[in-house]
Amino acid sequence: MNLLSAFELPVTDPTWIFLIVLVIILFAPILLGKLRIPHIIGMILAGVAIGEFGFNILERDSSFELFGRVGLFYIMFLAGLEMDLEDFRKNKVKGLVFGLLTFSIPMILGIWSSISLLDYSLTTSILLASMYASHTLVAYPIVSRYGLARQRSVNITIGGTVITVTLALIILAVISGMYKGTSDSLYWLLLFVNVVLISLLIVFCFPMLGRWFFRKYDDPVMQFVFVLAMVFLGGGLMSLAGMEGILGAFLVGIVLNPLIPRVSPLMNRLEFVGNALFIPYFLIGVGMIIDLRTLFAGGTALKVAVVMTVVATLSKWLAAWGTQKLFSMSRNERGMMFGLSNAQAAATLAAVLVGHEIIMENGERLLNDDVLNGTVVMILFTCIISSLVTDWFGRKLATGGRPSDDSETSGSSKERILIPVANPDTIENLVNLGLVIKKPRSGGDFVALSVNVDSGTSSSALEQGRRGLEMAARVAAAADVNVNMVSRYDISVSSGIIHTIKEYSVTDVIIGLHQKSGFLDSFFGALTGNLLKGTNLEIMVARLAMPVNTVKDMTVIVPPGAEYEAGFARWMEHLGRMSGQIGCRVRFVSESATMEQIRKKSVLYGFSTSSRFEPVARLSLHEQMSAGMNPDDILVVVSARQGTISYDPASDKLPQLLSRNPSILNFIIIYPEQVDMKDMVTFSDPMGNS
């Protein structure tokens, strides 16, 4: 009897409820993938099938309310977190124009259609039109999956989303306040003041709190929970201010954007949990409120649903078309903007539920049952259209190339970064440095190397090397980057690194700063010098006293003639990726001729438009490094091998300058890539022994 009761419909046992949801999340993408239908549609249709208005398998209980709200916040948070803030700044005018168009066109068409076609009152028509104006980035996971989150059209759409959703929610607050008797001037003043104060609190306090936390605690679980707490704190505070919490979640995503690089273990965990559980839960919950029977029940419900769906879709297409024509964008970009902005869900649901609860003086609801049923049907069709269109144009953009302003500069060659793991205290920071300079979506990987010297390697040293390799692999694997763990015996550490470079076709080397073992030991040690002679690859020597994602400012000192080196483009692109990933400000210091080349190439290599260029008449390392630096700053010195164009004997004093300046806690010394000189004889190495 108990066994039979467990399968009574609707299912109420939490274990079976969760199992059914997991089965849907697992098999919906598999089944619909064979039909080339976006996974999101499968989640929504599955929600329709199992919900109260389908086969009544599950009730839309508190778990769907909870996980649905988490999923909705997650969508908005990830949209802010994955934005290219630099590209958003460059396209802020386009985003503003699109936001105004995608708000005003639905408002105009919505008010006209509601009054002339549906015979609704002006107040009802305004609220209904505001529902068309708002949209939810339901199809955003498709964009993220195709690696298009930093496309110009995506950033414009996200910027427009902020504007149109904010304006739509303001209209909802105004109309709701009118019928609640709170529409006096004091109410609006308090609403404005509260929203401004909460926004300022999130913008200025959350980044400081996040930077402090990430420096103090490196436990991945604690970092994940901390970020989630920030998201819901921001959403809760915005709700207390009188606005929808989704705006707070989006704002938290923007302010935490510089602290969570898109290629990092934390970002991978955030995306994984959201896309695997919370966002599907939200989509299934949306499907469960849709009653398709209203389309066939007769009356005006079908007419209302058709008018709402057509007006919402047409107005969003017109907004995307107008933006494309104004800024001479491509058809694929127009399709992407339309696809992302067409789905109605979050703010639309909030508006229709609030309007349905408002009883007017004549006893009728402000938004009647026909509007409520028409809304859920509109949500279904707009989400389907949004998913199909976004998937179609996402494939075109992903396979047809990006606009010229998003081009890569160093070709399509596969990167392979080697990181020796001699010091367990520096492994995580070195791997994270490699993650932020690595070419995105290149399929490159890391080589973690532990070298055991033939003479006298103890068992404890071997065990330490093994643990170091596992740590490096764990950090990189959390960011979904492949790691080759290499443990080898050789006559010396430098020889082992050089042989591994050749065997694994390494393209770049990152090493930690040498730890002095005695008074006579040098600052960099013998390893760095041997590597510079033994390989022509770019070598980074790094000392990081804090996680690289918490850096606020980067000072880059470039020697004269650096633009003539073969590796000029490579280190510029690496630093450009780094500054873009962690959102830090960059200050270049060099002589005028070299600075001119850096300035010209900085945009191509991905540096922020806020980068500062400070040319000097004659570069002096002593002068530049004598100025104090903040603990949040990192110093990057572009050095050179002996005998190369940009080599300056003054750079030999770099170790003394670094050791005498205690304010420089974080620095990277870059030795640029050189042409292969193994068969050449130079004055610095007349016997050709390098």
XYZ file of C-alpha atoms in Angstrom:
690
model
C 0.000 0.000 0.000
C 2.797 2.369 0.890
C 4.529 1.472 -2.365
C 1.419 2.296 -4.365
C 0.850 5.559 -2.511
C 4.344 6.651 -3.424
C 3.288 6.762 -7.086
C 0.023 8.646 -6.644
C -0.226 11.773 -8.752
C 0.870 14.404 -8.145
C 4.046 13.001 -6.612
C 4.721 14.549 -3.206
C 7.677 12.573 -1.901
C 10.791 14.834 -2.048
C 13.023 11.983 -3.197
C 10.854 11.157 -6.210
C 10.309 14.828 -7.026
C 14.019 15.463 -7.182
C 14.603 12.268 -9.177
C 12.005 13.257 -11.786
C 13.558 16.711 -12.148
C 17.042 15.209 -12.535
C 15.787 12.766 -15.174
C 14.301 15.681 -17.124
C 17.533 17.684 -16.837
C 19.483 14.626 -18.013
C 17.361 13.364 -20.902
C 15.725 16.514 -22.309
C 19.012 17.743 -23.861
C 19.800 14.244 -25.170
C 16.425 13.776 -26.872
C 16.081 17.294 -28.240
C 19.729 17.392 -29.275
C 18.954 14.676 -31.831
C 16.210 16.948 -33.202
C 18.578 19.967 -33.178
C 16.210 21.799 -30.825
C 17.764 24.004 -28.092
C 17.851 22.369 -24.659
C 16.013 25.274 -23.064
C 12.848 24.481 -25.003
C 13.006 20.918 -23.726
C 13.072 22.128 -20.134
C 10.065 24.407 -20.657
C 8.054 21.771 -22.548
C 8.914 19.190 -19.901
C 7.568 21.604 -17.301
C 4.339 21.926 -19.297
C 4.016 18.133 -19.483
C 4.608 17.346 -15.804
C 2.792 20.360 -14.384
C -0.733 20.864 -13.121
C -2.031 21.671 -16.610
C -0.269 18.708 -18.199
C -0.190 15.180 -16.777
C -0.187 16.548 -13.212
C 2.873 14.530 -12.237
C 4.319 17.230 -9.980
C 2.940 20.238 -8.156
C 4.699 23.579 -8.429
C 5.599 23.459 -4.736
C 8.002 25.521 -2.630
C 11.035 23.713 -4.075
C 10.246 25.081 -7.532
C 9.673 28.511 -6.036
C 13.031 28.371 -4.241
C 15.153 26.839 -6.996
C 13.294 28.864 -9.614
C 14.190 32.100 -7.856
C 17.791 30.921 -7.503
C 17.878 30.049 -11.222
C 16.427 33.419 -12.209
C 18.989 35.248 -10.085
C 21.681 32.991 -11.527
C 20.796 33.925 -15.112
C 21.043 37.634 -14.343
C 24.179 37.176 -12.225
C 26.009 35.191 -14.921
C 24.966 37.748 -17.523
C 26.726 40.446 -15.488
C 29.646 38.223 -14.544
C 30.467 37.160 -18.106
C 30.133 40.614 -19.646
C 33.172 42.079 -21.311
C 33.202 45.340 -19.368
C 35.675 46.936 -21.716
C 33.555 46.052 -24.732
C 30.492 47.268 -22.825
C 32.190 50.626 -22.276
C 33.030 50.858 -25.958
C 29.438 49.996 -26.919
C 27.619 51.837 -24.127
C 25.964 54.233 -26.590
C 24.718 51.302 -28.664
C 23.487 49.571 -25.510
C 21.680 52.721 -24.389
C 20.032 53.178 -27.801
C 18.982 49.526 -27.962
C 17.637 49.715 -24.407
C 15.516 52.755 -25.229
C 14.285 51.225 -28.498
C 13.468 47.866 -26.933
C 11.474 49.737 -24.278
C 9.735 52.452 -26.296
C 8.676 50.380 -29.336
C 6.922 47.668 -27.251
C 5.324 50.402 -25.119
C 3.903 52.203 -28.167
C 2.702 49.051 -29.947
C 1.494 47.539 -26.682
C -0.649 50.502 -25.650
C -2.113 50.832 -29.160
C -2.936 47.126 -29.535
C -4.400 46.803 -26.044
C -6.736 49.775 -26.517
C -7.730 49.221 -30.157
C -7.681 45.426 -30.451
C -8.431 44.214 -26.933
C -10.522 47.162 -25.704
C -8.637 47.534 -22.390
C -8.374 50.669 -20.268
C -5.389 53.000 -20.478
C -3.927 51.839 -17.144
C -4.275 48.170 -18.080
C -2.767 48.886 -21.500
C 0.259 50.647 -19.993
C 0.950 47.779 -17.598
C 0.466 45.231 -20.380
C 2.819 47.176 -22.654
C 5.475 47.278 -19.917
C 5.316 43.479 -19.876
C 6.209 43.442 -23.577
C 9.030 45.929 -22.955
C 10.797 43.805 -20.342
C 12.527 40.589 -21.284
C 14.522 37.808 -19.629
C 17.814 36.406 -20.902
C 16.445 32.870 -20.969
C 18.582 31.977 -23.995
C 21.784 33.254 -22.398
C 23.061 29.716 -21.587
C 23.128 29.082 -25.363
C 25.381 32.109 -25.826
C 27.616 30.954 -22.996
C 27.837 27.424 -24.405
C 28.980 28.713 -27.812
C 31.599 30.966 -26.193
C 29.933 34.157 -27.482
C 29.435 35.913 -24.154
C 31.845 38.676 -25.169
C 30.368 39.323 -28.587
C 29.488 42.952 -29.302
C 25.842 42.111 -30.006
C 25.566 40.156 -26.739
C 27.011 43.021 -24.697
C 24.664 45.497 -26.372
C 21.695 43.265 -25.580
C 22.717 42.864 -21.952
C 23.173 46.608 -21.576
C 19.756 47.168 -23.149
C 18.262 44.572 -20.814
C 19.296 46.583 -17.768
C 17.652 49.718 -19.147
C 14.376 48.217 -20.342
C 13.845 45.974 -17.300
C 14.523 48.885 -14.952
C 12.037 51.133 -16.756
C 9.441 48.353 -16.904
C 9.777 47.679 -13.189
C 9.442 51.387 -12.462
C 6.115 51.384 -14.330
C 5.028 48.350 -12.326
C 5.986 50.112 -9.083
C 4.095 53.258 -10.124
C 0.870 51.430 -11.030
C 1.095 49.180 -7.984
C 1.611 52.250 -5.789
C -1.438 53.959 -7.314
C -3.771 51.157 -6.275
C -2.145 50.641 -2.885
C -2.626 54.258 -1.938
C 1.108 54.913 -1.691
C 1.551 57.082 -4.756
C 2.282 60.266 -2.851
C 5.480 62.225 -3.448
C 7.118 60.887 -0.274
C 6.746 57.296 -1.504
C 8.518 58.032 -4.788
C 11.222 60.026 -3.084
C 11.924 57.178 -0.662
C 11.913 54.652 -3.517
C 14.447 56.704 -5.474
C 16.690 57.288 -2.451
C 16.586 53.616 -1.412
C 17.464 52.344 -4.887
C 20.346 54.814 -5.232
C 21.743 53.986 -1.779
C 21.524 50.218 -2.323
C 23.144 50.542 -5.758
C 26.003 52.609 -4.324
C 26.441 50.080 -1.513
C 26.728 47.211 -4.017
C 29.025 49.118 -6.390
C 31.508 50.370 -3.786
C 31.357 47.918 -0.867
C 30.903 44.546 -2.549
C 34.166 44.707 -4.584
C 36.177 45.655 -1.493
C 34.585 42.855 0.503
C 35.173 40.383 -2.328
C 38.820 41.385 -2.783
C 39.441 40.991 0.959
C 37.736 37.596 1.090
C 39.547 36.130 -1.938
C 42.905 37.162 -0.488
C 42.184 35.724 2.926
C 40.460 32.480 1.966
C 41.431 30.253 -0.942
C 39.154 27.318 -0.126
C 37.037 26.725 -3.272
C 33.877 25.811 -1.362
C 34.079 28.920 0.793
C 34.645 31.123 -2.265
C 31.656 29.589 -4.051
C 29.339 30.032 -1.067
C 30.613 33.582 -0.540
C 29.761 34.552 -4.125
C 26.273 33.051 -3.832
C 25.758 34.941 -0.574
C 26.758 38.185 -2.313
C 24.301 37.501 -5.152
C 21.349 36.967 -2.849
C 22.372 39.759 -0.529
C 22.354 42.123 -3.507
C 19.008 40.755 -4.684
C 17.509 40.954 -1.204
C 18.682 44.510 -0.643
C 17.251 45.603 -3.999
C 13.937 43.968 -3.088
C 13.907 45.852 0.204
C 14.477 49.051 -1.759
C 11.261 48.409 -3.686
C 12.640 46.975 -6.961
C 12.897 43.423 -8.271
C 15.845 41.448 -6.879
C 17.013 40.433 -10.372
C 18.475 43.919 -10.794
C 20.518 43.471 -7.631
C 21.776 40.065 -8.811
C 22.802 41.556 -12.161
C 24.585 44.460 -10.461
C 26.504 42.043 -8.205
C 27.610 40.150 -11.316
C 28.994 43.348 -12.821
C 30.905 44.459 -9.712
C 32.363 40.980 -9.086
C 33.273 40.617 -12.762
C 36.915 41.771 -12.338
C 37.449 39.463 -9.350
C 36.313 36.268 -11.106
C 38.249 35.735 -14.368
C 36.223 33.901 -16.993
C 38.952 31.229 -17.197
C 39.249 30.329 -13.528
C 38.223 27.456 -11.244
C 35.649 29.642 -9.455
C 33.971 30.723 -12.710
C 33.845 27.109 -13.865
C 32.137 26.052 -10.624
C 29.633 28.886 -10.781
C 28.665 28.097 -14.370
C 28.573 24.356 -13.742
C 26.221 24.478 -10.765
C 23.949 27.050 -12.395
C 23.653 25.282 -15.745
C 23.383 21.821 -14.195
C 20.712 22.524 -11.580
C 19.416 26.000 -10.772
C 18.698 27.342 -14.287
C 16.990 24.097 -15.474
C 14.859 24.157 -12.310
C 13.772 27.696 -13.172
C 12.920 26.756 -16.773
C 10.934 23.696 -15.716
C 9.070 25.856 -13.185
C 8.177 28.361 -15.921
C 6.731 25.544 -18.017
C 4.625 24.289 -15.104
C 2.549 27.483 -14.962
C 1.637 27.341 -18.665
C -1.887 26.087 -19.450
C -2.100 25.231 -23.145
C -5.762 24.323 -22.743
C -6.680 27.997 -22.661
C -5.907 28.146 -26.380
C -8.778 25.755 -27.079
C -11.241 26.836 -24.384
C -12.974 29.445 -26.566
C -13.715 33.033 -25.572
C -11.173 35.822 -25.818
C -8.255 33.944 -24.266
C -6.952 32.790 -27.647
C -7.266 36.281 -29.117
C -5.445 37.837 -26.153
C -2.682 35.223 -26.354
C -2.184 35.755 -30.097
C -2.131 39.555 -29.794
C 0.293 39.462 -26.867
C 2.674 37.020 -28.567
C 2.663 38.841 -31.921
C 3.107 42.315 -30.415
C 5.883 41.202 -28.047
C 7.788 39.405 -30.826
C 7.290 42.081 -33.486
C 8.292 44.948 -31.193
C 11.515 43.204 -30.122
C 12.399 42.493 -33.746
C 11.811 46.130 -34.672
C 14.085 47.249 -31.818
C 16.881 44.932 -33.003
C 16.341 46.017 -36.625
C 16.469 49.706 -35.687
C 19.700 49.221 -33.729
C 21.267 47.306 -36.617
C 20.412 50.038 -39.117
C 21.566 52.881 -36.851
C 24.993 51.347 -36.209
C 25.558 49.397 -39.468
C 25.695 46.012 -37.769
C 25.488 42.637 -39.490
C 22.357 40.525 -39.930
C 23.782 37.875 -37.615
C 24.259 40.465 -34.881
C 20.689 41.687 -35.384
C 19.456 38.103 -35.091
C 21.434 37.608 -31.894
C 19.996 40.782 -30.332
C 16.459 39.795 -31.306
C 16.879 36.212 -30.104
C 18.243 37.172 -26.706
C 15.708 39.946 -26.093
C 12.527 38.190 -27.227
C 11.955 35.837 -24.282
C 9.421 36.985 -21.687
C 9.633 35.435 -18.218
C 10.921 37.127 -15.082
C 9.672 40.720 -14.973
C 6.692 39.704 -17.145
C 5.603 37.145 -14.560
C 6.087 39.661 -11.759
C 3.974 42.250 -13.584
C 1.101 39.934 -14.500
C 0.899 38.439 -11.005
C 0.889 41.874 -9.382
C -1.667 43.191 -11.885
C -3.873 40.128 -11.408
C -4.011 40.742 -7.665
C -5.037 44.408 -8.023
C -8.819 44.868 -7.691
C -10.175 48.080 -9.218
C -13.081 50.136 -7.933
C -15.570 48.364 -10.207
C -14.591 45.017 -8.670
C -12.693 43.761 -11.694
C -9.056 42.759 -11.752
C -6.608 45.132 -13.393
C -5.301 42.190 -15.437
C -8.054 39.599 -15.851
C -7.818 35.826 -16.258
C -7.556 36.131 -20.045
C -4.415 38.253 -19.668
C -3.006 35.820 -17.112
C -3.525 32.833 -19.424
C -2.392 34.826 -22.449
C 0.782 35.773 -20.582
C 1.818 32.217 -19.850
C 1.155 31.227 -23.476
C 3.203 34.237 -24.595
C 5.999 33.134 -22.273
C 6.022 29.683 -23.872
C 6.117 30.902 -27.474
C 8.572 33.754 -26.897
C 10.933 31.430 -25.019
C 10.755 28.921 -27.887
C 11.333 31.638 -30.509
C 14.137 33.154 -28.434
C 15.896 29.803 -28.023
C 15.591 28.820 -31.683
C 16.719 32.202 -33.010
C 19.598 32.524 -30.538
C 20.780 29.005 -31.316
C 20.553 29.620 -35.094
C 22.469 32.889 -35.097
C 24.791 31.703 -32.329
C 25.941 28.889 -34.612
C 26.454 31.358 -37.446
C 28.506 33.723 -35.313
C 30.517 30.890 -33.782
C 31.350 29.290 -37.138
C 31.386 32.343 -39.369
C 33.918 34.421 -37.432
C 33.594 37.415 -35.168
C 33.543 41.076 -36.024
C 36.947 42.575 -36.668
C 37.130 44.228 -33.250
C 37.189 40.844 -31.556
C 39.900 39.198 -33.561
C 42.772 37.249 -32.148
C 46.211 38.551 -32.826
C 48.583 35.710 -32.443
C 47.169 33.203 -34.853
C 45.460 29.944 -34.147
C 48.448 27.981 -32.896
C 47.869 25.855 -29.855
C 49.363 27.177 -26.649
C 51.097 24.951 -24.127
C 52.325 26.621 -20.952
C 54.932 24.950 -18.763
C 54.879 25.532 -14.990
C 57.520 23.938 -12.748
C 56.097 22.929 -9.352
C 59.127 23.147 -7.096
C 57.545 25.329 -4.380
C 54.094 24.187 -3.152
C 53.345 27.667 -1.768
C 53.438 29.265 -5.233
C 51.807 26.582 -7.388
C 48.218 27.837 -7.189
C 49.128 31.451 -7.954
C 51.349 30.408 -10.880
C 48.622 28.225 -12.379
C 46.071 31.023 -11.977
C 48.502 33.383 -13.707
C 48.723 30.905 -16.563
C 44.925 30.729 -16.739
C 44.499 34.485 -17.171
C 47.142 34.780 -19.912
C 46.049 31.664 -21.777
C 44.305 32.089 -25.116
C 40.570 31.443 -24.599
C 38.901 28.641 -26.523
C 42.224 27.609 -28.065
C 42.257 24.071 -26.782
C 45.660 24.705 -25.222
C 46.848 23.029 -22.067
C 49.429 23.158 -19.290
C 52.502 21.092 -18.557
C 53.139 20.756 -14.822
C 56.731 19.635 -14.302
C 58.569 18.177 -11.333
C 62.304 17.670 -11.945
C 64.255 15.242 -9.776
C 68.002 15.709 -9.925
C 69.795 12.395 -10.399
C 72.159 12.875 -7.497
C 70.639 12.637 -4.058
C 66.872 13.142 -4.522
C 65.262 12.048 -1.242
C 61.953 10.206 -0.959
C 60.421 13.231 0.769
C 61.380 15.431 -2.205
C 59.827 12.923 -4.584
C 56.628 12.931 -2.541
C 56.579 16.729 -2.468
C 56.984 16.811 -6.243
C 54.099 14.390 -6.687
C 51.836 16.481 -4.446
C 52.839 19.604 -6.373
C 51.843 17.998 -9.674
C 48.489 16.942 -8.230
C 47.851 20.436 -6.878
C 48.596 22.056 -10.242
C 46.360 19.552 -12.027
C 43.537 20.123 -9.529
C 43.596 23.916 -9.923
C 43.734 23.810 -13.723
C 41.183 21.009 -14.044
C 38.724 23.069 -11.978
C 38.914 25.637 -14.798
C 38.386 22.857 -17.379
C 41.974 23.063 -18.650
C 43.946 19.929 -19.418
C 47.238 19.374 -17.552
C 50.077 17.050 -18.505
C 51.728 15.962 -15.256
C 55.405 15.262 -15.920
C 57.876 13.907 -13.377
C 61.375 13.311 -14.699
C 64.966 12.727 -13.646
C 67.693 14.912 -15.109
C 71.162 16.220 -14.347
C 69.727 19.604 -13.280
C 66.410 21.409 -12.969
C 67.155 23.699 -15.907
C 68.134 20.758 -18.097
C 64.916 18.975 -17.168
C 62.839 22.038 -18.081
C 64.626 22.526 -21.406
C 64.201 18.875 -22.388
C 60.500 18.969 -21.415
C 60.020 22.118 -23.517
C 61.253 20.240 -26.580
C 59.400 17.007 -25.869
C 55.997 18.640 -25.224
C 56.235 21.520 -27.752
C 55.879 24.119 -25.003
C 55.166 27.694 -26.127
C 55.584 29.635 -22.843
C 57.212 29.144 -19.453
C 56.070 30.516 -16.083
C 58.374 30.039 -13.096
C 58.222 31.284 -9.538
C 60.888 33.506 -8.061
C 63.927 31.615 -6.849
C 64.191 31.195 -3.063
C 67.650 32.217 -1.879
C 69.385 29.406 0.002
C 72.287 31.455 1.347
C 74.111 34.770 1.402
C 76.084 34.004 -1.740
C 73.030 32.847 -3.656
C 71.744 35.267 -6.322
C 68.289 36.866 -6.437
C 67.105 34.926 -9.493
C 69.342 31.921 -8.979
C 71.124 29.947 -11.669
C 67.894 28.477 -13.058
C 66.679 31.653 -14.741
C 70.014 32.314 -16.453
C 70.285 28.742 -17.706
C 66.744 28.839 -19.094
C 67.392 32.117 -20.903
C 70.389 30.541 -22.600
C 68.708 27.202 -23.258
C 65.441 28.338 -24.832
C 64.191 31.195 -26.974
C 60.618 31.021 -25.600
C 58.923 33.714 -23.553
C 59.719 33.250 -19.868
C 57.794 34.846 -17.007
C 59.397 35.005 -13.567
C 56.657 35.799 -11.045
C 56.337 36.579 -7.370
C 52.710 36.905 -6.311
C 51.924 37.655 -2.691
C 48.170 37.533 -3.381
C 45.772 35.906 -5.880
C 46.167 37.442 -9.312
C 42.423 38.136 -9.634
C 42.586 40.652 -6.766
C 45.102 42.936 -8.511
C 43.731 46.462 -9.053
C 46.541 48.224 -10.941
C 49.314 47.006 -13.228
C 52.414 49.064 -14.001
C 54.321 47.868 -17.076
C 57.883 49.137 -17.621
C 59.017 48.576 -21.211
C 62.618 49.105 -22.391
C 63.350 51.114 -25.564
C 63.459 48.993 -28.683
C 61.107 46.346 -27.246
C 58.789 46.796 -30.220
C 61.475 45.330 -32.498
C 61.728 42.069 -30.577
C 60.121 38.956 -32.078
C 58.080 38.383 -28.912
C 56.626 41.915 -28.673
C 53.151 40.894 -29.864
C 53.103 37.816 -27.643
C 53.770 39.495 -24.296
C 51.494 42.390 -25.220
C 48.678 39.947 -25.917
C 49.355 38.015 -22.716
C 49.163 41.173 -20.610
C 46.103 42.285 -22.574
C 44.327 39.046 -21.729
C 45.403 39.346 -18.115
C 44.103 42.901 -17.753
C 40.854 41.939 -19.470
C 40.342 38.868 -17.307
C 40.948 40.533 -13.943
C 39.726 44.011 -14.908
C 42.771 45.890 -13.608
C 43.935 49.296 -14.763
C 47.184 49.333 -16.756
C 49.894 52.005 -16.781
C 52.659 51.781 -19.381
C 55.999 53.500 -18.835
C 58.521 53.674 -21.664
C 60.428 56.032 -23.913
C 58.455 58.007 -26.498
C 59.256 55.988 -29.627
C 58.418 52.667 -28.001
C 55.350 54.129 -26.289
C 53.931 55.191 -29.629
C 53.992 51.567 -30.833
C 52.489 50.338 -27.560
C 49.686 52.897 -27.821
C 48.892 51.878 -31.415
C 48.768 48.175 -30.626
C 47.081 48.338 -27.200
C 43.523 48.233 -28.572
C 44.351 45.306 -30.864
C 45.819 43.374 -27.957
C 42.759 43.834 -25.746
C 43.845 46.552 -23.318
C 41.253 48.785 -21.703
C 40.523 52.202 -23.157
C 41.323 53.543 -19.693
C 44.963 52.400 -19.987
C 47.485 55.144 -19.230
C 50.556 55.795 -21.354
C 53.362 57.735 -19.680
C 56.283 58.391 -22.045
C 59.597 59.456 -20.491
C 62.601 61.108 -22.103
C 64.949 58.425 -20.796
C 63.815 55.276 -19.029
C 65.388 54.690 -15.631
C 64.497 51.542 -13.714
C 65.798 53.110 -10.505
C 63.490 56.103 -10.859
C 60.409 54.141 -11.814
C 60.849 51.519 -9.106
C 61.746 53.928 -6.317
C 58.137 55.131 -6.211
C 56.070 53.160 -3.716
C 53.391 50.730 -4.813
C 50.155 49.704 -3.138
C 49.661 46.110 -1.965
C 46.924 45.793 -4.624
C 49.356 46.642 -7.460
C 51.559 44.462 -9.595
C 54.751 45.542 -11.327
C 55.579 44.067 -14.724
C 59.091 44.646 -16.071
C 59.766 43.652 -19.669
C 63.409 42.639 -19.674
C 65.575 41.165 -22.440
C 68.238 38.566 -23.032
C 71.822 39.685 -23.536
C 72.697 40.493 -27.106
C 69.131 41.353 -28.144
C 67.904 44.685 -29.494
C 66.240 45.936 -26.318
C 68.851 44.672 -23.859
C 70.119 47.358 -21.486
C 72.973 46.641 -19.049
C 71.046 48.657 -16.450
C 68.569 45.776 -16.238
C 71.283 43.733 -14.524
C 70.562 45.844 -11.428
C 66.936 44.722 -11.403
C 67.425 42.143 -8.603
C 68.934 44.773 -6.280
C 66.149 47.248 -7.048
C 63.474 44.665 -6.320
C 65.085 43.434 -3.120
C 65.541 46.984 -1.789
C 61.921 48.027 -2.362
C 59.666 46.313 0.205
C 56.526 47.945 -1.233
C 56.774 45.826 -4.406
C 55.025 42.691 -3.202
C 53.887 41.435 -6.599
C 55.941 41.495 -9.761
C 56.447 39.679 -13.058
C 59.660 39.815 -15.067
C 59.037 38.995 -18.729
C 61.798 37.843 -21.040
C 60.199 38.067 -24.502
C 60.364 35.303 -27.059
C 63.306 35.546 -29.451
C 64.070 34.099 -32.847
C 65.798 30.738 -32.625
C 69.492 31.633 -32.143
C 70.905 28.173 -31.533
C 72.908 28.295 -34.752
C 73.989 31.914 -34.389
C 77.122 33.358 -32.773
C 76.826 36.623 -30.852
C 79.252 38.901 -29.044
C 77.632 37.948 -25.734
C 78.283 34.274 -26.461
C 81.237 34.145 -28.920
C 81.743 30.405 -28.561
C 78.136 29.675 -29.475
C 77.495 27.765 -26.256
C 74.021 29.120 -25.625
